[in-house]
GROMACS .gro file of C-alpha atoms in nm:
model
  211
    1MET     CA    1  -4.083   4.613   1.660
    2ASN     CA    2  -4.210   4.398   1.949
    3LYS     CA    3  -4.001   4.175   2.174
    4LYS     CA    4  -4.101   3.855   1.988
    5VAL     CA    5  -3.980   3.989   1.654
    6ILE     CA    6  -3.658   4.113   1.813
    7SER     CA    7  -3.596   3.767   1.966
    8ILE     CA    8  -3.645   3.591   1.631
    9PHE     CA    9  -3.417   3.841   1.460
   10PHE     CA   10  -3.150   3.790   1.725
   11ILE     CA   11  -3.169   3.408   1.692
   12LEU     CA   12  -3.135   3.429   1.314
   13MET     CA   13  -2.831   3.654   1.348
   14LEU     CA   14  -2.676   3.417   1.600
   15VAL     CA   15  -2.733   3.111   1.379
   16SER     CA   16  -2.585   3.287   1.074
   17THR     CA   17  -2.277   3.372   1.279
   18ILE     CA   18  -2.225   3.023   1.425
   19ALA     CA   19  -2.310   2.823   1.110
   20PRO     CA   20  -1.981   2.890   0.928
   21VAL     CA   21  -1.791   2.763   1.231
   22PHE     CA   22  -1.961   2.425   1.206
   23SER     CA   23  -1.952   2.408   0.827
   24ALA     CA   24  -1.577   2.478   0.830
   25ASP     CA   25  -1.526   2.126   0.967
   26ASN     CA   26  -1.694   1.991   0.655
   27THR     CA   27  -1.503   2.199   0.403
   28THR     CA   28  -1.334   2.011   0.123
   29LYS     CA   29  -1.002   2.071  -0.042
   30ASN     CA   30  -0.905   1.978  -0.396
   31ILE     CA   31  -0.572   1.811  -0.462
   32THR     CA   32  -0.426   1.682  -0.788
   33VAL     CA   33  -0.254   1.345  -0.803
   34ASP     CA   34  -0.102   1.251  -1.139
   35GLY     CA   35  -0.329   1.495  -1.322
   36VAL     CA   36  -0.654   1.384  -1.157
   37THR     CA   37  -0.838   1.601  -0.905
   38PHE     CA   38  -0.958   1.451  -0.576
   39GLU     CA   39  -1.190   1.623  -0.331
   40LEU     CA   40  -1.061   1.572   0.023
   41PRO     CA   41  -1.289   1.601   0.327
   42GLN     CA   42  -1.157   1.778   0.636
   43LYS     CA   43  -1.048   1.453   0.810
   44TYR     CA   44  -0.800   1.369   0.534
   45GLN     CA   45  -0.648   1.713   0.493
   46GLY     CA   46  -0.318   1.821   0.646
   47SER     CA   47  -0.058   1.695   0.403
   48SER     CA   48   0.051   1.769   0.047
   49VAL     CA   49   0.118   1.584  -0.276
   50ASP     CA   50   0.478   1.469  -0.317
   51SER     CA   51   0.718   1.650  -0.547
   52ASP     CA   52   0.662   1.398  -0.828
   53GLY     CA   53   0.286   1.450  -0.811
   54HIS     CA   54   0.209   1.081  -0.766
   55VAL     CA   55   0.133   1.044  -0.394
   56TYR     CA   56  -0.074   1.218  -0.128
   57MET     CA   57  -0.026   1.063   0.216
   58LEU     CA   58  -0.111   1.128   0.581
   59ASP     CA   59   0.154   0.976   0.810
   60THR     CA   60   0.158   0.629   0.645
   61VAL     CA   61  -0.027   0.453   0.365
   62PHE     CA   62  -0.217   0.267   0.637
   63ASP     CA   63  -0.366   0.591   0.774
   64PHE     CA   64  -0.468   0.748   0.444
   65ALA     CA   65  -0.312   0.779   0.102
   66ILE     CA   66  -0.399   0.840  -0.261
   67ARG     CA   67  -0.138   0.691  -0.493
   68SER     CA   68  -0.106   0.673  -0.866
   69MET     CA   69  -0.002   0.332  -0.994
   70TYR     CA   70   0.197   0.521  -1.254
   71TYR     CA   71   0.401   0.226  -1.374
   72ASN     CA   72   0.311  -0.140  -1.394
   73ASP     CA   73   0.565  -0.271  -1.140
   74TYR     CA   74   0.413  -0.041  -0.879
   75LEU     CA   75   0.065  -0.180  -0.947
   76VAL     CA   76   0.200  -0.535  -0.933
   77ASP     CA   77   0.360  -0.476  -0.592
   78GLU     CA   78   0.073  -0.283  -0.435
   79TYR     CA   79  -0.224  -0.480  -0.564
   80GLY     CA   80  -0.050  -0.816  -0.535
   81TYR     CA   81   0.058  -0.746  -0.177
   82ALA     CA   82  -0.292  -0.630  -0.081
   83ILE     CA   83  -0.444  -0.948  -0.225
   84GLU     CA   84  -0.182  -1.159  -0.046
   85LYS     CA   85  -0.279  -1.001   0.288
   86ALA     CA   86  -0.653  -0.984   0.213
   87LYS     CA   87  -0.917  -1.074   0.467
   88SER     CA   88  -1.168  -1.020   0.188
   89SER     CA   89  -1.189  -0.869  -0.159
   90GLU     CA   90  -1.467  -0.776  -0.399
   91VAL     CA   91  -1.548  -0.563  -0.700
   92VAL     CA   92  -1.799  -0.288  -0.623
   93THR     CA   93  -1.952  -0.008  -0.829
   94ILE     CA   94  -1.915   0.351  -0.712
   95GLY     CA   95  -2.072   0.600  -0.948
   96SER     CA   96  -1.940   0.504  -1.291
   97HIS     CA   97  -1.632   0.331  -1.148
   98GLU     CA   98  -1.561  -0.036  -1.096
   99VAL     CA   99  -1.362  -0.048  -0.774
  100TYR     CA  100  -1.147  -0.340  -0.667
  101TYR     CA  101  -1.189  -0.325  -0.290
  102VAL     CA  102  -0.953  -0.519  -0.063
  103LEU     CA  103  -0.975  -0.539   0.317
  104THR     CA  104  -0.652  -0.631   0.494
  105GLU     CA  105  -0.505  -0.635   0.843
  106MET     CA  106  -0.181  -0.443   0.883
  107LEU     CA  107  -0.003  -0.377   1.213
  108ASP     CA  108  -0.302  -0.516   1.405
  109MET     CA  109  -0.548  -0.277   1.242
  110ASP     CA  110  -0.794  -0.300   0.954
  111VAL     CA  111  -0.672  -0.124   0.642
  112SER     CA  112  -0.882  -0.087   0.328
  113TYR     CA  113  -0.765  -0.047  -0.031
  114ALA     CA  114  -0.969   0.079  -0.327
  115PHE     CA  115  -0.811   0.028  -0.669
  116PHE     CA  116  -0.981   0.193  -0.965
  117ALA     CA  117  -0.920   0.368  -1.295
  118SER     CA  118  -0.971   0.730  -1.391
  119GLY     CA  119  -0.906   0.789  -1.756
  120GLU     CA  120  -0.618   0.557  -1.844
  121LYS     CA  121  -0.458   0.588  -1.499
  122ILE     CA  122  -0.492   0.343  -1.211
  123PHE     CA  123  -0.519   0.477  -0.856
  124CYS     CA  124  -0.514   0.327  -0.510
  125ILE     CA  125  -0.680   0.491  -0.211
  126SER     CA  126  -0.592   0.332   0.122
  127TRP     CA  127  -0.729   0.418   0.464
  128GLN     CA  128  -0.765   0.282   0.815
  129GLY     CA  129  -1.102   0.114   0.847
  130ASP     CA  130  -1.296  -0.195   0.749
  131SER     CA  131  -1.546  -0.051   0.500
  132ILE     CA  132  -1.591   0.198   0.217
  133THR     CA  133  -1.713   0.516   0.383
  134PRO     CA  134  -1.925   0.791   0.223
  135GLU     CA  135  -1.614   1.015   0.215
  136ILE     CA  136  -1.422   0.757   0.013
  137GLU     CA  137  -1.718   0.699  -0.216
  138ASN     CA  138  -1.747   1.071  -0.281
  139MET     CA  139  -1.376   1.100  -0.367
  140ILE     CA  140  -1.392   0.816  -0.617
  141GLU     CA  141  -1.728   0.912  -0.767
  142LYS     CA  142  -1.613   1.265  -0.851
  143THR     CA  143  -1.306   1.157  -1.050
  144PRO     CA  144  -1.329   1.130  -1.432
  145ASP     CA  145  -1.462   0.806  -1.577
  146SER     CA  146  -1.237   0.513  -1.657
  147SER     CA  147  -1.121   0.469  -2.017
  148TYR     CA  148  -1.117   0.090  -1.971
  149SER     CA  149  -1.395  -0.155  -2.029
  150SER     CA  150  -1.492  -0.392  -1.748
  151ASP     CA  151  -1.302  -0.679  -1.912
  152GLU     CA  152  -0.994  -0.467  -1.974
  153LEU     CA  153  -0.985  -0.354  -1.612
  154SER     CA  154  -1.032  -0.710  -1.490
  155ASN     CA  155  -0.740  -0.824  -1.706
  156ILE     CA  156  -0.519  -0.543  -1.570
  157PHE     CA  157  -0.573  -0.651  -1.209
  158ASP     CA  158  -0.562  -1.024  -1.283
  159ASN     CA  159  -0.232  -0.983  -1.467
  160ALA     CA  160  -0.091  -0.770  -1.185
  161ASN     CA  161  -0.175  -1.032  -0.925
  162ASN     CA  162  -0.046  -1.319  -1.140
  163GLN     CA  163   0.281  -1.132  -1.194
  164TYR     CA  164   0.312  -1.071  -0.819
  165VAL     CA  165   0.268  -1.443  -0.748
  166GLU     CA  166   0.529  -1.533  -1.011
  167ASP     CA  167   0.775  -1.274  -0.878
  168LEU     CA  168   0.721  -1.399  -0.523
  169ALA     CA  169   0.788  -1.758  -0.628
  170ALA     CA  170   1.104  -1.652  -0.813
  171GLU     CA  171   1.228  -1.460  -0.509
  172GLN     CA  172   1.163  -1.762  -0.286
  173GLN     CA  173   1.348  -1.988  -0.529
  174GLU     CA  174   1.643  -1.747  -0.539
  175TYR     CA  175   1.650  -1.732  -0.159
  176GLU     CA  176   1.650  -2.110  -0.131
  177TYR     CA  177   1.926  -2.132  -0.393
  178GLN     CA  178   2.139  -1.881  -0.202
  179GLN     CA  179   2.085  -2.069   0.125
  180GLN     CA  180   2.180  -2.396  -0.042
  181ASP     CA  181   2.484  -2.239  -0.207
  182SER     CA  182   2.595  -2.091   0.125
  183MET     CA  183   2.565  -2.431   0.293
  184ILE     CA  184   2.767  -2.601   0.018
  185LYS     CA  185   3.043  -2.341   0.054
  186LYS     CA  186   3.059  -2.400   0.429
  187LEU     CA  187   3.084  -2.775   0.379
  188ASP     CA  188   3.361  -2.722   0.124
  189GLU     CA  189   3.551  -2.505   0.372
  190ILE     CA  190   3.524  -2.774   0.637
  191SER     CA  191   3.628  -3.053   0.402
  192ASN     CA  192   3.926  -2.852   0.272
  193ARG     CA  193   4.049  -2.746   0.614
  194ARG     CA  194   4.375  -2.914   0.717
  195TYR     CA  195   4.503  -2.944   1.072
  196HIS     CA  196   4.883  -2.984   1.087
  197PHE     CA  197   5.067  -3.136   1.381
  198SER     CA  198   5.417  -3.240   1.483
  199HIS     CA  199   5.549  -3.447   1.772
  200PHE     CA  200   5.845  -3.623   1.917
  201GLY     CA  201   5.783  -3.989   1.977
  202THR     CA  202   5.981  -4.294   2.072
  203HIS     CA  203   6.072  -4.337   1.709
  204GLY     CA  204   6.186  -3.976   1.661
  205PHE     CA  205   6.029  -3.666   1.507
  206GLY     CA  206   5.700  -3.697   1.317
  207PHE     CA  207   5.448  -3.470   1.139
  208GLY     CA  208   5.123  -3.502   0.956
  209SER     CA  209   4.785  -3.351   0.865
  210VAL     CA  210   4.430  -3.416   0.975
  211TYR     CA  211   4.159  -3.358   0.711
   0.00000   0.00000   0.00000
């Protein structure tokens, strides 16, 4: 075996040894949120699904999170709030999924939300950033298809946002009522307050009340 062959053999051995070190950074990890499997890239690993099986989160929902909208009120709050804070929103197609993408600004940073269906379940993936990255696309694309038609899904999100707006208006009305009621009570206290006094004058002892 000549020196050239030995050198090539040595390089191949070296590459085969180093390659796994680099590929380890790109390893994925499967997690299950509400019965659906998601493939996490290395950058989003490091946490675990909560005890109820509905949430996977790194630090905060603004950093990275996968959440099941497992009951309607949760979807109303999350989707409605995202739309309220939206810098932009659009419906995009990723694989077989229609994704309701919302870009917001939270705590002086861009935060993205992707709402979509897998089977009959609605999920929200949120992450720090101003665009849908290949990693996010891959996660969504590899989940099972939605059981909803395009119109059904549109109605689900429209109804959620409309309910959020109605709830917000009701809360504002209740707040204003409470403020008004509190002011009326204060005025009543002032009007009902009595200041008593007594004095000795040139005509003798006197007393009275100031309202």
